[in-house]
CSV table of C-alpha atoms in Angstrom, one decimal:
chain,number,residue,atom,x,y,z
F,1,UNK,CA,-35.0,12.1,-6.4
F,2,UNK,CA,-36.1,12.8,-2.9
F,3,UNK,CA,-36.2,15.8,-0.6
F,4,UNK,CA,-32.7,15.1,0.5
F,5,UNK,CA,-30.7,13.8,-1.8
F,6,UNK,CA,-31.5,17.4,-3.8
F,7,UNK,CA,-30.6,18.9,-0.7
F,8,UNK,CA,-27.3,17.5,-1.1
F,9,UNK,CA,-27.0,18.2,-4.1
F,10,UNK,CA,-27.8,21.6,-4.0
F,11,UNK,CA,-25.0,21.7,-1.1
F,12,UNK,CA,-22.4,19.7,-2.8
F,13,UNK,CA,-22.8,22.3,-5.9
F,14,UNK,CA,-22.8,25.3,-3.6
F,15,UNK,CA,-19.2,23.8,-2.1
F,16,UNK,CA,-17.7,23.2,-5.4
F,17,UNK,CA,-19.2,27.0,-6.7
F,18,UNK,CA,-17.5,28.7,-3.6
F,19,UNK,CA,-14.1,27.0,-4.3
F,20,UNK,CA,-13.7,27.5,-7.7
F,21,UNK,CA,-12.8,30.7,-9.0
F,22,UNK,CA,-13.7,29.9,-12.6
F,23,UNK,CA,-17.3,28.4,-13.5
F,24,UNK,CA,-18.7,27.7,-17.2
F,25,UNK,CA,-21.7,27.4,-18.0
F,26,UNK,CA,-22.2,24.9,-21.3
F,27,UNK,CA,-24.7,23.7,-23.5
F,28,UNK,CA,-23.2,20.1,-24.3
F,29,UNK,CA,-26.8,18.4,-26.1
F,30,UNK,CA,-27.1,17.0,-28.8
F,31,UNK,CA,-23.0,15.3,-28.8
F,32,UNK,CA,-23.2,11.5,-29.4
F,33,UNK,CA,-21.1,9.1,-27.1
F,34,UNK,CA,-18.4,9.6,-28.5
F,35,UNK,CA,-17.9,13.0,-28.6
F,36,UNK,CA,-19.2,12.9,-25.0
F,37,UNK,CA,-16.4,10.9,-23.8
F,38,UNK,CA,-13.8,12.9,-25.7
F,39,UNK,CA,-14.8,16.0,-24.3
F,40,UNK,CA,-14.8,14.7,-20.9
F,41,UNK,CA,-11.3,13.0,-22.0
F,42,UNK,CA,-10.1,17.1,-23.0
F,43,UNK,CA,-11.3,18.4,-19.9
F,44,UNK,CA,-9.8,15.5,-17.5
F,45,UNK,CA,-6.3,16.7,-19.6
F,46,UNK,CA,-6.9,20.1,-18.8
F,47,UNK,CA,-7.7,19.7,-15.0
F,48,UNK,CA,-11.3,21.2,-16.0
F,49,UNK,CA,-13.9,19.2,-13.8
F,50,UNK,CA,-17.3,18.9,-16.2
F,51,UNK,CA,-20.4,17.3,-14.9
F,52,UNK,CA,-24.2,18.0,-16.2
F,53,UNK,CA,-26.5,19.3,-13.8
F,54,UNK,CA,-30.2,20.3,-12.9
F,55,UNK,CA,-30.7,23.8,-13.5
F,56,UNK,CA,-33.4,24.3,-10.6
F,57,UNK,CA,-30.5,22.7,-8.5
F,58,UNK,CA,-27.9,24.8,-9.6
F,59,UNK,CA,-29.7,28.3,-9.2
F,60,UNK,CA,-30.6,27.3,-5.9
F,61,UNK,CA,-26.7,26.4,-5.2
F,62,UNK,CA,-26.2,29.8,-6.7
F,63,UNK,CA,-28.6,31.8,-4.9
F,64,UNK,CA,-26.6,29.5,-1.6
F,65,UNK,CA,-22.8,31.1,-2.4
F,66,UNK,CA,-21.7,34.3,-0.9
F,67,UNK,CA,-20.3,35.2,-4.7
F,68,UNK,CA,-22.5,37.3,-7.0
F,69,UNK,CA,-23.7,35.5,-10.2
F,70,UNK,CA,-25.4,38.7,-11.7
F,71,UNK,CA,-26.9,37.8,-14.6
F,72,UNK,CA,-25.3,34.0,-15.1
F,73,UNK,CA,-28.3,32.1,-13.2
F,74,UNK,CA,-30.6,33.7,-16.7
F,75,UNK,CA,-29.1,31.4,-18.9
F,76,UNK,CA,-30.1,28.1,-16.5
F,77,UNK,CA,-32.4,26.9,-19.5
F,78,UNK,CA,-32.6,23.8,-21.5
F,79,UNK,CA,-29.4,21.2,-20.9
F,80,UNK,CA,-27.0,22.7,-19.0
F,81,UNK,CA,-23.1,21.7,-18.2
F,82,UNK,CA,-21.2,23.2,-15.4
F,83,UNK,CA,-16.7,23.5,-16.4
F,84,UNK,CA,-15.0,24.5,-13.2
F,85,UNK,CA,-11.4,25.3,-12.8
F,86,UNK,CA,-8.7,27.1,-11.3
F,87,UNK,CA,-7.5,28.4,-14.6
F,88,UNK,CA,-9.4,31.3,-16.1
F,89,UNK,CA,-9.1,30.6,-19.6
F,90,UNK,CA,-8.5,26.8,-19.5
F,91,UNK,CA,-12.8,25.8,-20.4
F,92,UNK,CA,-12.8,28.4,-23.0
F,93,UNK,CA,-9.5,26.9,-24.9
F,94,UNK,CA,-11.0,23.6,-24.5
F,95,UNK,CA,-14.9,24.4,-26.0
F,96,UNK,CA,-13.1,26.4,-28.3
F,97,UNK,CA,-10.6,23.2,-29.3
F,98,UNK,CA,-13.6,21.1,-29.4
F,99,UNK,CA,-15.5,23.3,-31.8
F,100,UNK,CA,-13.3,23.2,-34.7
F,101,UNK,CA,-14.6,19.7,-34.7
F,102,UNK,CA,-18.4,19.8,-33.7
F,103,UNK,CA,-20.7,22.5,-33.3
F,104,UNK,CA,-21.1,22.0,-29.7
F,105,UNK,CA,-20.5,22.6,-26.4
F,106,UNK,CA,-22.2,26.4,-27.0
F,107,UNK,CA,-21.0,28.7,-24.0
F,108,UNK,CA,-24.0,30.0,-22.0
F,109,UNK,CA,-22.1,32.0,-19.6
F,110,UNK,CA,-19.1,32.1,-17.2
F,111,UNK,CA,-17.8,33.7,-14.2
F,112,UNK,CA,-14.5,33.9,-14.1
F,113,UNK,CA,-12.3,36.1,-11.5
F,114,UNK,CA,-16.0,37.5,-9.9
F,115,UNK,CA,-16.1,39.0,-13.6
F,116,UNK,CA,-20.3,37.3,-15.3
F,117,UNK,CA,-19.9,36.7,-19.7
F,118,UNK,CA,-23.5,35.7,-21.0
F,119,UNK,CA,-23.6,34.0,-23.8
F,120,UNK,CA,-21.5,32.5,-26.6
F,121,UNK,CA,-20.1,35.9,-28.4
F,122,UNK,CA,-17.5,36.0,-25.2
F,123,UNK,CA,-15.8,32.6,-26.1
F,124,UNK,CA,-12.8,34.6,-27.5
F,125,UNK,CA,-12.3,36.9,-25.2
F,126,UNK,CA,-12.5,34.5,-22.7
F,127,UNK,CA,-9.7,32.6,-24.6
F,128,UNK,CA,-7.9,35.4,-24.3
F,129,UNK,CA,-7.9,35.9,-20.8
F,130,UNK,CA,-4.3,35.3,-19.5
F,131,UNK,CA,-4.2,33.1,-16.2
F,132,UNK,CA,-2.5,34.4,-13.4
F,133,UNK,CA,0.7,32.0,-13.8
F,134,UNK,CA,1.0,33.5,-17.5
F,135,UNK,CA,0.9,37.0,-16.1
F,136,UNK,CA,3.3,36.3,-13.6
F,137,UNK,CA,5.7,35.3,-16.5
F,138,UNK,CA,5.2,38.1,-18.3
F,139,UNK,CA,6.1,40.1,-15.3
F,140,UNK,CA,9.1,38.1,-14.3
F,141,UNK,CA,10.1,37.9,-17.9
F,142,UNK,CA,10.2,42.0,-17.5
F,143,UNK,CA,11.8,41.7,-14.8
F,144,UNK,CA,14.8,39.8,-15.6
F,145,UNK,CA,15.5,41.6,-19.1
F,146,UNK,CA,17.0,45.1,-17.5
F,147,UNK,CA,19.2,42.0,-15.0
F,148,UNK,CA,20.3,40.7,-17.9
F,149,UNK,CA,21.9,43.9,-19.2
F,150,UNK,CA,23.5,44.9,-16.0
F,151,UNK,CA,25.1,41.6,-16.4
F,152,UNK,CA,25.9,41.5,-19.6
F,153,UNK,CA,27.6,44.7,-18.7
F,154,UNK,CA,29.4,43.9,-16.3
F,155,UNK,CA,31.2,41.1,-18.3
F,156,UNK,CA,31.6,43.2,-21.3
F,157,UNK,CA,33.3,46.2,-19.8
F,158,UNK,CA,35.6,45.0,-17.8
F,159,UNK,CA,34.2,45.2,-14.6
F,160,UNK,CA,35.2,49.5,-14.6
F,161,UNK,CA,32.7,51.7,-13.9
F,162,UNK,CA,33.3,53.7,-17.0
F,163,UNK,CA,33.3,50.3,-19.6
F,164,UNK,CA,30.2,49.1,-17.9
F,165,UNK,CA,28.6,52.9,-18.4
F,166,UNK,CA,29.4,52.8,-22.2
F,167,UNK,CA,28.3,49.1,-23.0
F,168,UNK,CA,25.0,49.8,-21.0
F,169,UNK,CA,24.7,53.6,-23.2
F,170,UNK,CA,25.4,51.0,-26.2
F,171,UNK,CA,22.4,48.9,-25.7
F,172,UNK,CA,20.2,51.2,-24.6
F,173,UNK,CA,20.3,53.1,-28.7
């Protein structure tokens, strides 16, 4: 590879780091053809963009971005995969999915929402992690609920103020 052509590497990868929000860093060695392709074939499904990379390459994009990588450019040893998403917790459901299968990809590290996990104990709680579209359910789901009993009150009692009082009193014990 010549002078150049790592020097756009190292700028394509410091492009695609400063858009994404969430980064994974994997360790996918060692996974035949086949599991290859269907791990590629999950993260495709899952909108999850994988692609191997140099780690020399990669720190240097790192070390490029405005975004702080704390400890994450550590782990940049042996074969390294790079997951990027616009989902938080959308790589780790995926390696996790693939592991009940194989004992790969391992999770080296991933920053996700400017927040660094190293290593593979975080897999979990990365699962975990609710994206913002689930929290914005949650929220809205709150929200409606109290709606809902105004409403509800309003057809029950009759539409007076003092039937509407009592059915809302009702529900609330």
């Amino acid at each position: 590879m010549t002078r150049e052509e790592k020097s756009q590497v190292i700028k394509d990868l410091t492009a695609q780091l400063a858009d994404s929000p969430t980064i994974y860093l994997a360790d996918i060695s060692g996974l035949n053809a086949g599991a290859t392709s269907n791990l590629r074939r999950a993260c495709f499904k899952a909108d999850i963009k994988l692609s191997v990379v140099k780690n020399t390459l990669l720190a240097k994009a790192m070390e490029a971005t405005d975004k702080d990588f704390a400890d994450l450019p550590s782990v940049l040893k042996g074969n390294t995969s790079i997951m990027l998403s616009e989902t938080g917790n959308a790589p780790a459901k995926v390696i996790k999915e693939f592991r009940k299968k194989s004992d790969k990809p391992l999770l080296k590290g991933a920053f996700v929402e400017e927040a660094v996990y190293v290593g593979d104990n975080y897999l979990d709680a990365l699962v975990n992690i609710k994206s913002k579209e689930e929290v914005i359910g949650d929220i809205i789901g709150l929200l409606q609920s109290p709606a809902k009993n105004v409403i509800s009150a309003l057809k029950s009692g009759g539409g007076k103020i003092a039937g509407i009082l009592k059915t809302l009193s009702e529900k609330e014990e």
